PDB file of C-alpha atoms in Angstrom:
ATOM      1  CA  UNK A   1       0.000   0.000   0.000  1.00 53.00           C
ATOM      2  CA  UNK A   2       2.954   2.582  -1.091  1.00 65.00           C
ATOM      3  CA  UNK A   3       3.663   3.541   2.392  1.00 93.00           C
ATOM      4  CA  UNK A   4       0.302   4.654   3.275  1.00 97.00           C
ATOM      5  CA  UNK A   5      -1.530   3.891   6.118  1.00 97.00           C
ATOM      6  CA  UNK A   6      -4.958   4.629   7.165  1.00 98.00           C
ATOM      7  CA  UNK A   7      -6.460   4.859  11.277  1.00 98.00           C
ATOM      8  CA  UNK A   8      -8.847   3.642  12.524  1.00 98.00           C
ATOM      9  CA  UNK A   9      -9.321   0.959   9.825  1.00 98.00           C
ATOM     10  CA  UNK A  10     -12.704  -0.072  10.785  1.00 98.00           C
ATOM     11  CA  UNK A  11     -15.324   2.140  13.182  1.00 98.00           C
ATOM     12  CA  UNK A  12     -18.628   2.518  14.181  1.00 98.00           C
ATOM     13  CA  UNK A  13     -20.471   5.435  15.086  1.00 98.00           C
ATOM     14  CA  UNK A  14     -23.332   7.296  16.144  1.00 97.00           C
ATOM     15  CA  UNK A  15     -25.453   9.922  13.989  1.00 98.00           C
ATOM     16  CA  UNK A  16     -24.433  13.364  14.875  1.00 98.00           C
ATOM     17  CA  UNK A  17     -20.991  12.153  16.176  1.00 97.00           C
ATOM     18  CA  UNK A  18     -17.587  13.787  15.199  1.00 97.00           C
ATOM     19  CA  UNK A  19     -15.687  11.491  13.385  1.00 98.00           C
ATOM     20  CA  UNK A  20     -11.832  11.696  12.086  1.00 98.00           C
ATOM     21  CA  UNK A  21      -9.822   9.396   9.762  1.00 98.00           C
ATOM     22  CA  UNK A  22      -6.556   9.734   9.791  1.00 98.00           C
ATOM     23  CA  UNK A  23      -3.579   9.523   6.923  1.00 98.00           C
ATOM     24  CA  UNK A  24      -0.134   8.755   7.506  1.00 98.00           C
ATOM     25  CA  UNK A  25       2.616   8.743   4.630  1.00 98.00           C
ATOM     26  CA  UNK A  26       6.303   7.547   4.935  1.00 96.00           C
ATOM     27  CA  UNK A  27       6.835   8.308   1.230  1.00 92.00           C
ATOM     28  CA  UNK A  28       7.549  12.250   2.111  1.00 94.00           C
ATOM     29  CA  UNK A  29       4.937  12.945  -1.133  1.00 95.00           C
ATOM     30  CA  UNK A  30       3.601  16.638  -1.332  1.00 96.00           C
ATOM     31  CA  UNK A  31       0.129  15.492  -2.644  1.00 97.00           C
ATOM     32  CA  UNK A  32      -2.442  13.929  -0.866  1.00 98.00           C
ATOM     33  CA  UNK A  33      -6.537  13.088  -1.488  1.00 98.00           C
ATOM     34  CA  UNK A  34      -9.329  11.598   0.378  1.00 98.00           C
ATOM     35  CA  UNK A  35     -11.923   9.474  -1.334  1.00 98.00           C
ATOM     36  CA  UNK A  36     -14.961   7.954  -0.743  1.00 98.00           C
ATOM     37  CA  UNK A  37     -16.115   4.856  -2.426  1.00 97.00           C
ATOM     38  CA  UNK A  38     -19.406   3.598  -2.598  1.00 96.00           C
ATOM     39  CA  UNK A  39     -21.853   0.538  -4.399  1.00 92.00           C
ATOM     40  CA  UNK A  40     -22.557   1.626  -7.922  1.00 90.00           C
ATOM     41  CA  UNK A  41     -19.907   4.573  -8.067  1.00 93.00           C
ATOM     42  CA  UNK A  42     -16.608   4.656  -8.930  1.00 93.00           C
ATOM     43  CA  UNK A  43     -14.056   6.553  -6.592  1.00 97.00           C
ATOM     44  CA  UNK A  44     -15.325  10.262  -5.354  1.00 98.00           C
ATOM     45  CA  UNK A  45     -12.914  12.616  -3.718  1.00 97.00           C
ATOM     46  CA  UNK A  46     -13.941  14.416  -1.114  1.00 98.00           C
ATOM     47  CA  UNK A  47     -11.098  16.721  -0.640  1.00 98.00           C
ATOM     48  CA  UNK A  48      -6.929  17.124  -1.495  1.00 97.00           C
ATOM     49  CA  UNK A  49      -4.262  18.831  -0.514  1.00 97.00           C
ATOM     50  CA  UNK A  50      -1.415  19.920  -1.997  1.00 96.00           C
ATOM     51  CA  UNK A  51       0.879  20.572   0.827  1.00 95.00           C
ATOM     52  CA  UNK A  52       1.108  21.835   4.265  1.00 95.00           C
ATOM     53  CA  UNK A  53      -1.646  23.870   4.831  1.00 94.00           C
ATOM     54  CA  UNK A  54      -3.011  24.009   1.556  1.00 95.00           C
ATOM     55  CA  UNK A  55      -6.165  22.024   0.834  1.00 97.00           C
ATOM     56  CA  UNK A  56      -9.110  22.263  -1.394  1.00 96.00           C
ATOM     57  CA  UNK A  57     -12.228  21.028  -1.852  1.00 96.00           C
ATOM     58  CA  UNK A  58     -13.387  18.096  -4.491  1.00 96.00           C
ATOM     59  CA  UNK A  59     -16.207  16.961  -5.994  1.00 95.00           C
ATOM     60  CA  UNK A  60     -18.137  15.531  -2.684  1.00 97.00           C
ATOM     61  CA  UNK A  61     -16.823  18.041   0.096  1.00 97.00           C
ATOM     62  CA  UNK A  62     -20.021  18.805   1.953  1.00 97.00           C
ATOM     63  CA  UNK A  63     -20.097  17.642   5.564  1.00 97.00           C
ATOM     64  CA  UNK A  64     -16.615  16.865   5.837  1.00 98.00           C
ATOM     65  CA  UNK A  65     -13.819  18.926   6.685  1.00 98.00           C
ATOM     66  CA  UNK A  66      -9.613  18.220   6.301  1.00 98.00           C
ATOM     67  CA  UNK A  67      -6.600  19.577   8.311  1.00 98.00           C
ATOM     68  CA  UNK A  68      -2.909  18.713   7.242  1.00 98.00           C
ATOM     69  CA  UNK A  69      -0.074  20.003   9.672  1.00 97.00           C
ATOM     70  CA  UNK A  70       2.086  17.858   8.376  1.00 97.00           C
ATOM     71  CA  UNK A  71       3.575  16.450   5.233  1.00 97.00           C
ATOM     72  CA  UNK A  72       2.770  12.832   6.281  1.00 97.00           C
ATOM     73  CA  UNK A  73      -0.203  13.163   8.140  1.00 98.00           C
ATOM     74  CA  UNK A  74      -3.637  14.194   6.370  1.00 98.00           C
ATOM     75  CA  UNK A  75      -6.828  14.228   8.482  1.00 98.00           C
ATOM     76  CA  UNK A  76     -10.541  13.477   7.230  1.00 98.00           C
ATOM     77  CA  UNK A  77     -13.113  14.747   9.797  1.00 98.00           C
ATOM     78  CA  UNK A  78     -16.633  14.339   9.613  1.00 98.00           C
ATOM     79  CA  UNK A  79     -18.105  17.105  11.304  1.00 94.00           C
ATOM     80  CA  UNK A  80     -21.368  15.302  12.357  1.00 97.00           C
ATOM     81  CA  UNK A  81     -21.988  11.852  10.849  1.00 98.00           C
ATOM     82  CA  UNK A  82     -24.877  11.100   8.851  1.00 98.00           C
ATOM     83  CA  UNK A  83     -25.906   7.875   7.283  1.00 98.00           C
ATOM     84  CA  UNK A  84     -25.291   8.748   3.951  1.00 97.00           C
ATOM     85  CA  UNK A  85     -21.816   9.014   5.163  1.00 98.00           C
ATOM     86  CA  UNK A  86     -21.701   5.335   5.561  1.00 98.00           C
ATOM     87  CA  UNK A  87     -18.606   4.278   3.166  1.00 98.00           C
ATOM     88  CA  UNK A  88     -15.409   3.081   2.815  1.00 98.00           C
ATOM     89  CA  UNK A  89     -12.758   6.184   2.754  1.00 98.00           C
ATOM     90  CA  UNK A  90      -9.197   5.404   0.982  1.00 98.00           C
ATOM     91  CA  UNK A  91      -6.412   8.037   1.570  1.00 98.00           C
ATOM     92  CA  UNK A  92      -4.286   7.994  -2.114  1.00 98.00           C
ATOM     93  CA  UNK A  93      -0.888  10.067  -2.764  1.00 97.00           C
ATOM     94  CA  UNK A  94       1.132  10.963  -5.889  1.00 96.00           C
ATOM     95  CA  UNK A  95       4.557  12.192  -6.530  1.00 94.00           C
ATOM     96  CA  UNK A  96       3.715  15.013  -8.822  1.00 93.00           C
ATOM     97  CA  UNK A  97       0.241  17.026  -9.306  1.00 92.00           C
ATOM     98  CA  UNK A  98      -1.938  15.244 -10.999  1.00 91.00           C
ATOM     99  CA  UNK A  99       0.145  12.038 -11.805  1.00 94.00           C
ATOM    100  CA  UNK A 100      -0.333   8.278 -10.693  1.00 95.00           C
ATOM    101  CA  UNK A 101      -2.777   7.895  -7.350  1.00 96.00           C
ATOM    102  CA  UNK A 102      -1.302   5.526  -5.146  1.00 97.00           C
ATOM    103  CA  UNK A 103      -3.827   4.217  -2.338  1.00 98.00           C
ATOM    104  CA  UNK A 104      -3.931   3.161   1.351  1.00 98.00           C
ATOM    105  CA  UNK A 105      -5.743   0.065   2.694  1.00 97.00           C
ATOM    106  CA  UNK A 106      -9.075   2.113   3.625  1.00 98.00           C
ATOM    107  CA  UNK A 107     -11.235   2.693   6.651  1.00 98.00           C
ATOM    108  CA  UNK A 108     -14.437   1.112   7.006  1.00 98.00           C
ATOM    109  CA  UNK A 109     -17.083   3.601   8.587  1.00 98.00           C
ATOM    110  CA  UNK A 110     -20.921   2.432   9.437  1.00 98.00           C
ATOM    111  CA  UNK A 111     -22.763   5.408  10.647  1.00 98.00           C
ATOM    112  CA  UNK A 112     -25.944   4.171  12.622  1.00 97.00           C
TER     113      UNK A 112
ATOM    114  CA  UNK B   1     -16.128  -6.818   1.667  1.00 33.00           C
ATOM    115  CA  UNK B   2     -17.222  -6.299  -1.069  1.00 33.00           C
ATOM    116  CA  UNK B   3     -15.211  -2.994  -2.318  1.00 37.00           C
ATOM    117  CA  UNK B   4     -17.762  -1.945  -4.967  1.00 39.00           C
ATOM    118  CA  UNK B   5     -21.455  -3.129  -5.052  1.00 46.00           C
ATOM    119  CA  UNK B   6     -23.101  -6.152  -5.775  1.00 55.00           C
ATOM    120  CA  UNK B   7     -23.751  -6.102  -9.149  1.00 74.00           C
ATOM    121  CA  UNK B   8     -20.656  -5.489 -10.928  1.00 88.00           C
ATOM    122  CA  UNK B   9     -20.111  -7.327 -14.424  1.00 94.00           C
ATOM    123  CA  UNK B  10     -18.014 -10.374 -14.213  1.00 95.00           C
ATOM    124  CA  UNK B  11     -15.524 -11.824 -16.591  1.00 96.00           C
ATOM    125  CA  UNK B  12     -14.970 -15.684 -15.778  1.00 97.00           C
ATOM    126  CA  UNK B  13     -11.626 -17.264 -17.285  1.00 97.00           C
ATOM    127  CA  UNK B  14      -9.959 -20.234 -16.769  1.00 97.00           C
ATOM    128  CA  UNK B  15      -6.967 -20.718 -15.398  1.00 97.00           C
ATOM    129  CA  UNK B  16      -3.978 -20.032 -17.717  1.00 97.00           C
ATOM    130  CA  UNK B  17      -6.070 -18.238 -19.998  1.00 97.00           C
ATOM    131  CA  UNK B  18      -6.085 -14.777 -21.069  1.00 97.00           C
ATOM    132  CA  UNK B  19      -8.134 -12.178 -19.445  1.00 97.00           C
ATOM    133  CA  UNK B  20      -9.497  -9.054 -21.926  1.00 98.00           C
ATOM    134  CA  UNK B  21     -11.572  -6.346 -19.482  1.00 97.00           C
ATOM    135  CA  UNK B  22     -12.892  -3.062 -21.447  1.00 96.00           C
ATOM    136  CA  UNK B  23     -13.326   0.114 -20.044  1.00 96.00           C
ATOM    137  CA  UNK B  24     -14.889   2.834 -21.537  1.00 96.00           C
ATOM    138  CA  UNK B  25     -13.753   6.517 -21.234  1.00 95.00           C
ATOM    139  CA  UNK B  26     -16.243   9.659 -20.872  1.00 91.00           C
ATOM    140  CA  UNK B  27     -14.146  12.364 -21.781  1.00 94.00           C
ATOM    141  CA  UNK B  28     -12.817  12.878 -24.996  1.00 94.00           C
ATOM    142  CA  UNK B  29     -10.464  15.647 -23.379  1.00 94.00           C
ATOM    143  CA  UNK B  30      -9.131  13.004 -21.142  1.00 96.00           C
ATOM    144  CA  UNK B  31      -4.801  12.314 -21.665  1.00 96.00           C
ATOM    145  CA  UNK B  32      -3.794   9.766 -18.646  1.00 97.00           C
ATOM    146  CA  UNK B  33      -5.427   6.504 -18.068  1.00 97.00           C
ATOM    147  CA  UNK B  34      -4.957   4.201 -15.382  1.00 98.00           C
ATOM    148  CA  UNK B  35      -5.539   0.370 -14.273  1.00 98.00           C
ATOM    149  CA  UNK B  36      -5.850  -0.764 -10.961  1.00 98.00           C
ATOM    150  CA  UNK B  37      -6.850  -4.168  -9.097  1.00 98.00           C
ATOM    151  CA  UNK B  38      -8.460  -3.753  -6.309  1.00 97.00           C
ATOM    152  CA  UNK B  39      -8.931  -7.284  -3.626  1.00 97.00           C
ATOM    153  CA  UNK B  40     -11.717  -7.869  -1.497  1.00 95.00           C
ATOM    154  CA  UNK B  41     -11.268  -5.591   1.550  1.00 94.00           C
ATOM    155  CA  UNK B  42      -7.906  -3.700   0.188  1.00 96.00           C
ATOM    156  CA  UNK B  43      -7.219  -0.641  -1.397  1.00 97.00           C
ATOM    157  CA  UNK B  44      -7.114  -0.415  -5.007  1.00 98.00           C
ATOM    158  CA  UNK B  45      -3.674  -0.839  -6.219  1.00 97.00           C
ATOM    159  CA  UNK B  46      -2.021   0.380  -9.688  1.00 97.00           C
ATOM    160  CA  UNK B  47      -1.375  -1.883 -12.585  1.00 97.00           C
ATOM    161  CA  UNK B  48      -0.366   0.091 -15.600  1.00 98.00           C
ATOM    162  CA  UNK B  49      -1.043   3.177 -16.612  1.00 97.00           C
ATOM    163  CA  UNK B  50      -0.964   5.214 -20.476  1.00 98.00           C
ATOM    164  CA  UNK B  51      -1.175   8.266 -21.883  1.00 97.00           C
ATOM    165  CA  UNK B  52      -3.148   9.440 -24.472  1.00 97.00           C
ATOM    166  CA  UNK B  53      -0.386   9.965 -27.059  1.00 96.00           C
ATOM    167  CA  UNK B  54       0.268   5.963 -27.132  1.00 97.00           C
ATOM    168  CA  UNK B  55      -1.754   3.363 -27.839  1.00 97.00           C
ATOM    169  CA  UNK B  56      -0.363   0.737 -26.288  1.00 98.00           C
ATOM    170  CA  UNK B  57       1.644   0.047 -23.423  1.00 98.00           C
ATOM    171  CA  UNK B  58       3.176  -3.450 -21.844  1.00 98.00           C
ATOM    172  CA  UNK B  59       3.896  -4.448 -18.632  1.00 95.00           C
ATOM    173  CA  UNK B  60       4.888  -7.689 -16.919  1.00 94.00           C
ATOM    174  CA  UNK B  61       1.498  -9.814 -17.938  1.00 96.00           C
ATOM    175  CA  UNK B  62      -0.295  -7.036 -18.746  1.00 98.00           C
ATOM    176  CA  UNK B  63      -0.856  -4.924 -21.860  1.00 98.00           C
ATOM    177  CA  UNK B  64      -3.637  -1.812 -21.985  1.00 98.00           C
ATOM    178  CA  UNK B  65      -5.072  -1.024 -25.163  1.00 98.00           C
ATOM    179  CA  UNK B  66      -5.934   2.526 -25.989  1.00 98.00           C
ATOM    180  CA  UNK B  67      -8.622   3.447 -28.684  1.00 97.00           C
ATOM    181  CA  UNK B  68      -9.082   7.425 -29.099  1.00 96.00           C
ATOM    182  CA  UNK B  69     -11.448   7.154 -31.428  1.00 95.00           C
ATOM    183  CA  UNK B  70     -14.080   5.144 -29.272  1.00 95.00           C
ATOM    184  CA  UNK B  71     -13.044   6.400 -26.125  1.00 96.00           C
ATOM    185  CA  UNK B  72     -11.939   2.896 -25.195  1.00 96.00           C
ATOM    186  CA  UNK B  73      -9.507   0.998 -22.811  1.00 97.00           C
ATOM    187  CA  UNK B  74      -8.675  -2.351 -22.120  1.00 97.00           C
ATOM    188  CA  UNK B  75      -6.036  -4.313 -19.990  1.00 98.00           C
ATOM    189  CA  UNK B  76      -4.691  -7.575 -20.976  1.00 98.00           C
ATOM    190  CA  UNK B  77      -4.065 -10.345 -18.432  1.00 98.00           C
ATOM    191  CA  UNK B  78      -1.800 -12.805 -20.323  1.00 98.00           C
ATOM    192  CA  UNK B  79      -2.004 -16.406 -18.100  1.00 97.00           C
ATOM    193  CA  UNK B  80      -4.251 -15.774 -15.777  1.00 98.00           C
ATOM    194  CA  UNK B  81      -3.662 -17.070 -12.591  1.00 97.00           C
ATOM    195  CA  UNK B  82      -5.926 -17.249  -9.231  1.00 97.00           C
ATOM    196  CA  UNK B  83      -4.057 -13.888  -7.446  1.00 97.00           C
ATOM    197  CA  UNK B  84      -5.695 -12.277 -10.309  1.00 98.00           C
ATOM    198  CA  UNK B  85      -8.967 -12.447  -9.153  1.00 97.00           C
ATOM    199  CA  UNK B  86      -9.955  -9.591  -7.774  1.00 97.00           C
ATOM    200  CA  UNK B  87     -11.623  -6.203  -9.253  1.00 97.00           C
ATOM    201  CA  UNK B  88     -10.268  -3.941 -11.703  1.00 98.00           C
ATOM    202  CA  UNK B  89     -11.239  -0.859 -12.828  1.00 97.00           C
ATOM    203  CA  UNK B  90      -9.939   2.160 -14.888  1.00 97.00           C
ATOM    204  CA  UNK B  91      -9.631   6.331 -14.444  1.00 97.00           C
ATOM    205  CA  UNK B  92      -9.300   8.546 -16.586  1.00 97.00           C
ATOM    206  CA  UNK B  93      -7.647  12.282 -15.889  1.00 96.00           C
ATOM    207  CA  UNK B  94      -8.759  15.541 -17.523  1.00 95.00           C
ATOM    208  CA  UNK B  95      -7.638  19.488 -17.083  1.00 93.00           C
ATOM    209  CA  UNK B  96     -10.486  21.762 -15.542  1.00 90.00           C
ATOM    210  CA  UNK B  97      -8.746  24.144 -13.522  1.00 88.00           C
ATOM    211  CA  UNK B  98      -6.512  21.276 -12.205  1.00 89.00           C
ATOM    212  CA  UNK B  99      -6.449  17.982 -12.654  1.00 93.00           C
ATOM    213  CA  UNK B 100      -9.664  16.013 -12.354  1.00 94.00           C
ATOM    214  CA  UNK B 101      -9.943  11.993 -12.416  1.00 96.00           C
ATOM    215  CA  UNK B 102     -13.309   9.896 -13.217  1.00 96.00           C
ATOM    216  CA  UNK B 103     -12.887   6.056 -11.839  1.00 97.00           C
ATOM    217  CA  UNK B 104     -15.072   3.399 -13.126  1.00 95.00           C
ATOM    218  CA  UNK B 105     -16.823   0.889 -10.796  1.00 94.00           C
ATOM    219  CA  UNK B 106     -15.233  -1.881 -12.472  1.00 95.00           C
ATOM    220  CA  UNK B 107     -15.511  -5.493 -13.666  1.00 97.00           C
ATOM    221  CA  UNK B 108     -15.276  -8.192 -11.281  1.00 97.00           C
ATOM    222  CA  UNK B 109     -12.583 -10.742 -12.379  1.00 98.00           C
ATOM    223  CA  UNK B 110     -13.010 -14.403 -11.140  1.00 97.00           C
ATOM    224  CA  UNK B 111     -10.083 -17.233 -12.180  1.00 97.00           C
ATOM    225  CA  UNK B 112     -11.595 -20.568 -11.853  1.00 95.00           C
ATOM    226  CA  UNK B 113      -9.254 -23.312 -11.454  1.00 89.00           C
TER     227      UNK B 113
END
């Protein structure tokens, strides 16, 4: 999994509940992205960052928020879990902008 | 766990046979395509990858296929063997702003023995 990996790897949680997933690189790569992936869709990210401090918003952003302090460490948080937020979340990096996506193992999340 | 629905299409091969799985592209704009495997419960992970001013690219038992025209991929498994079971799908990237991928849900690949 290219050096990537992904806490807590499995949870359960409560509606309304703060949740965070966290990222953690050894690979020392600038970019990172979080993505959601569901039944019947391919691969949605939610949000990426392309460095310290500098994130952005993708394609599926609402209700979820990201922090990165640190090159290795990027942070997913779910501000207050909903159902529909019921996924598995994969953490991906790349070398350059916009080049090959390499993925983590993936967290699990049931939101009841 | 499953890692993307229930009702993906399936490709069944025998053993030692070769493996042809299609993909096709939505954006004609689109210049990087990649291939990834993805095992029940794991991450996806990357195969091979082309861009668009190739057509073809080989890799170690693997060869993707790139038709412009149709806005079509596939990937080649020569020899399939049972570690190649698993799911694979494709993305493709495009320019709007910044870079922007679309990932198919894939094709479920089963090896029977």
């Amino acid at each position: 999994d290219a050096g990537i990996t992904q806490s807590p790897r499995h949870k359960v949680t409560e509606t309304g509940t703060p949740v965070t997933l966290r990222c953690h690189q050894t690979e020392n790569h600038r970019y990172m992205y979080w993505y959601r992936q569901d039944p019947g869709h391919g691969l949605r990210l939610i949000h990426y960052s392309y460095g310290v401090k500098d994130t952005d918003k993708g394609e599926v952003s609402d209700g979820y928020s990201v922090s990165r302090s640190k090159t290795e460490d990027f942070l997913l948080t779910l501000e207050s879990a909903t159902s529909s937020q019921t996924s598995v979340y994969f953490c991906a990096i790349s070398v350059k902008k916009g080049e090959t996506q390499y993925f983590g193992p993936g967290t699990r999340l049931l939101v009841l | 766990g499953e890692s993307v629905g229930l009702h993906l299409p399936t490709l069944s091969v025998q053993e030692g046979d070769n493996s042809i799985i299609n993909c096709a592209y939505s954006n004609s704009a689109s210049d990087y395509f990649i291939w990834y495997k993805q095992e029940s419960g794991k991450g996806p992970q990357f195969i091979i990858d082309i861009r668009s001013n190739m057509d073809k690219r080989q890799g170690q038992r693997v060869t993707v296929l790139l038709n412009k025209t149709v806005k079509h991929l596939s990937l080649q498994i020569a020899a399939t063997q049972p570690g190649d079971s698993a799911v694979y799908f494709c993305a493709e990237r495009y320019t709007s702003g910044t870079y922007k991928y679309i990932f198919g849900t894939g094709t479920r690949l089963k090896v029977l023995a």
